[in-house]
mmCIF file of C-alpha atoms in Angstrom:
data_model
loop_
_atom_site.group_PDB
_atom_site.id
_atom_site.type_symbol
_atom_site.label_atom_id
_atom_site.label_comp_id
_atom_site.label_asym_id
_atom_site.label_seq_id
_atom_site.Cartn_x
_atom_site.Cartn_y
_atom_site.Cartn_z
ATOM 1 C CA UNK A 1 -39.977 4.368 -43.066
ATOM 2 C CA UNK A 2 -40.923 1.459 -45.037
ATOM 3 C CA UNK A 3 -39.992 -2.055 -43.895
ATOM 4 C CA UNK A 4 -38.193 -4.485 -46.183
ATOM 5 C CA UNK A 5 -38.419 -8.023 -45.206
ATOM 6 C CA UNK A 6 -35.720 -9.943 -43.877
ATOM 7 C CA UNK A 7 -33.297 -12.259 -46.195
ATOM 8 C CA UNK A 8 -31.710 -15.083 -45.345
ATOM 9 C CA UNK A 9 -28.954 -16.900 -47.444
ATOM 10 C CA UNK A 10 -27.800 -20.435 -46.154
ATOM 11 C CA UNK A 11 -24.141 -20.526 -47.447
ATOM 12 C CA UNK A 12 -22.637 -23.739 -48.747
ATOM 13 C CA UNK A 13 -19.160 -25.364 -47.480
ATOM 14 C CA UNK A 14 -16.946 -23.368 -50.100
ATOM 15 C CA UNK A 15 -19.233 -19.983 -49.454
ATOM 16 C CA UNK A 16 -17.120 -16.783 -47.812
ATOM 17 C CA UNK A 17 -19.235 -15.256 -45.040
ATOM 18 C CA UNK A 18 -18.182 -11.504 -46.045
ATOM 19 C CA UNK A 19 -19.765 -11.738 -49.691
ATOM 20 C CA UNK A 20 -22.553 -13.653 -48.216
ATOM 21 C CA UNK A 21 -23.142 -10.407 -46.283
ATOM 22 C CA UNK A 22 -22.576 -8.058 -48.894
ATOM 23 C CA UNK A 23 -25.041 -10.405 -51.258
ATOM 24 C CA UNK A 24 -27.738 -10.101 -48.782
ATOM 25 C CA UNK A 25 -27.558 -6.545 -47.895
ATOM 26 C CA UNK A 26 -27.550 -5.866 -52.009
ATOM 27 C CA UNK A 27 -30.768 -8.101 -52.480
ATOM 28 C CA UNK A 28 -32.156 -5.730 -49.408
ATOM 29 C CA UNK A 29 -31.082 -2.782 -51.286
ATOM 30 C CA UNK A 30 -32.186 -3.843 -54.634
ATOM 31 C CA UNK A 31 -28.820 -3.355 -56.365
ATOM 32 C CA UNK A 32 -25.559 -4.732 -57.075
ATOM 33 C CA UNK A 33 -23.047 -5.409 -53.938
ATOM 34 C CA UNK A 34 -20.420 -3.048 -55.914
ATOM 35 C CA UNK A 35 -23.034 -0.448 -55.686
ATOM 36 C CA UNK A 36 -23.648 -0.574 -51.869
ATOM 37 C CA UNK A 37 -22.303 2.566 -50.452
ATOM 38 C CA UNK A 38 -21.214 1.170 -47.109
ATOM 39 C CA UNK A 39 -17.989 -1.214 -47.009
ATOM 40 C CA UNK A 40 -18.207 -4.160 -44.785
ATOM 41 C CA UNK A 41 -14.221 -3.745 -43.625
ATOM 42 C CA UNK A 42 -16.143 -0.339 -42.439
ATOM 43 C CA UNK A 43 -18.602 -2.643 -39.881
ATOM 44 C CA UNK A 44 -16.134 -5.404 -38.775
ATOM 45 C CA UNK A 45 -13.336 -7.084 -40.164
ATOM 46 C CA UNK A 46 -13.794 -9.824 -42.526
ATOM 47 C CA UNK A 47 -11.295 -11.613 -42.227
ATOM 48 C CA UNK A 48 -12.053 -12.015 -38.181
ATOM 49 C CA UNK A 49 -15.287 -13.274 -39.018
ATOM 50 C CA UNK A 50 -14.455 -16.024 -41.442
ATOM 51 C CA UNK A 51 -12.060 -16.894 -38.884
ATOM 52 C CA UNK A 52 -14.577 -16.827 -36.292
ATOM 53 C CA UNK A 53 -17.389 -18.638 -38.580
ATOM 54 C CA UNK A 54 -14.747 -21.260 -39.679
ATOM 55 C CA UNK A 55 -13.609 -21.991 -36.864
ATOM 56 C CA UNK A 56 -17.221 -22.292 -34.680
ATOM 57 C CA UNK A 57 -19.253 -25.089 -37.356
ATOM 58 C CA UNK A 58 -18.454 -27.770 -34.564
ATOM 59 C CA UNK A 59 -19.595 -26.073 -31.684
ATOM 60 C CA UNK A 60 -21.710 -22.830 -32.980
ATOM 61 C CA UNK A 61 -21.693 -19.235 -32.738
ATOM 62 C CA UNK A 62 -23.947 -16.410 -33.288
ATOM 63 C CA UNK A 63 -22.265 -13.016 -34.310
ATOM 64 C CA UNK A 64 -24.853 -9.783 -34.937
ATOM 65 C CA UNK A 65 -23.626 -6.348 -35.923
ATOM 66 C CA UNK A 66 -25.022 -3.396 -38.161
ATOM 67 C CA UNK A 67 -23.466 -2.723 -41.083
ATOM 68 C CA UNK A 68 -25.357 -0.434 -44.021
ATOM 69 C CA UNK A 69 -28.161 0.426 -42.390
ATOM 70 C CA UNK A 70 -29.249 -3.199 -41.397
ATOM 71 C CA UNK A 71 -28.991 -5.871 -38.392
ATOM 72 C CA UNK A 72 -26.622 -8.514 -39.967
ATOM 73 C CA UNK A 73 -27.164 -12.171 -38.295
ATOM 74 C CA UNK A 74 -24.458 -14.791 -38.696
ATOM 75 C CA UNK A 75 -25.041 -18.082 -37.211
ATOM 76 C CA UNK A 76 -22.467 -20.758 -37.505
ATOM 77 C CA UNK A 77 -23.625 -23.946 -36.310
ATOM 78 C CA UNK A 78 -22.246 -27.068 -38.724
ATOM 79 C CA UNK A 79 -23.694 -24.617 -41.750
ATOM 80 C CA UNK A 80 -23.854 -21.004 -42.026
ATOM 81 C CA UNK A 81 -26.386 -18.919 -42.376
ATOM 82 C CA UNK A 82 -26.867 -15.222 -42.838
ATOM 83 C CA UNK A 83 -30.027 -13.151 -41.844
ATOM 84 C CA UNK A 84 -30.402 -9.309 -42.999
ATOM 85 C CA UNK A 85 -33.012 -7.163 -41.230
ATOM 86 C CA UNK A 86 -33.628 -3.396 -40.727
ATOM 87 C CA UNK A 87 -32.324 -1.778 -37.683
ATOM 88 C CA UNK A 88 -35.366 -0.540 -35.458
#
């Protein structure tokens, strides 16, 4: 299997976490995030995680699942920031 790099997207104040995810995983895949194949309600609920992301910029969290065929990274720490790599 070939290896893709990882991608990381900082997202701003006004940024949703879900299409943040569904951005990166698209750049990974080399196409548009309506052409993924995968839906992210299909990995975890999104509207759980913005909840969870919201609500942890003061005191931080770190949230990793799989979704698409990747390891999907969400750190919430004051900013956001979301890190796609391939499973292993």
């Amino acid at each position: 299997m070939c290896r893709k790099e990882t991608s990381g997207i900082e997202a701003g104040e006004d940024d949703d976490v879900a299409t943040q995810i569904v951005t990166a995983v698209a750049e990974q895949e080399g196409v548009e995030p309506t052409a993924l194949d995968s839906r992210l309600y299909e990995a975890i609920d999104p509207d759980a995680l913005s909840t969870l992301v919201e609500n942890a910029r003061e005191t931080g969290v770190t949230i990793g699942f799989d979704y698409a065929g990747y390891r999907v990274t969400v750190v919430a720490d004051g900013t956001t920031y979301v890190e796609v790599s391939e499973k292993v």
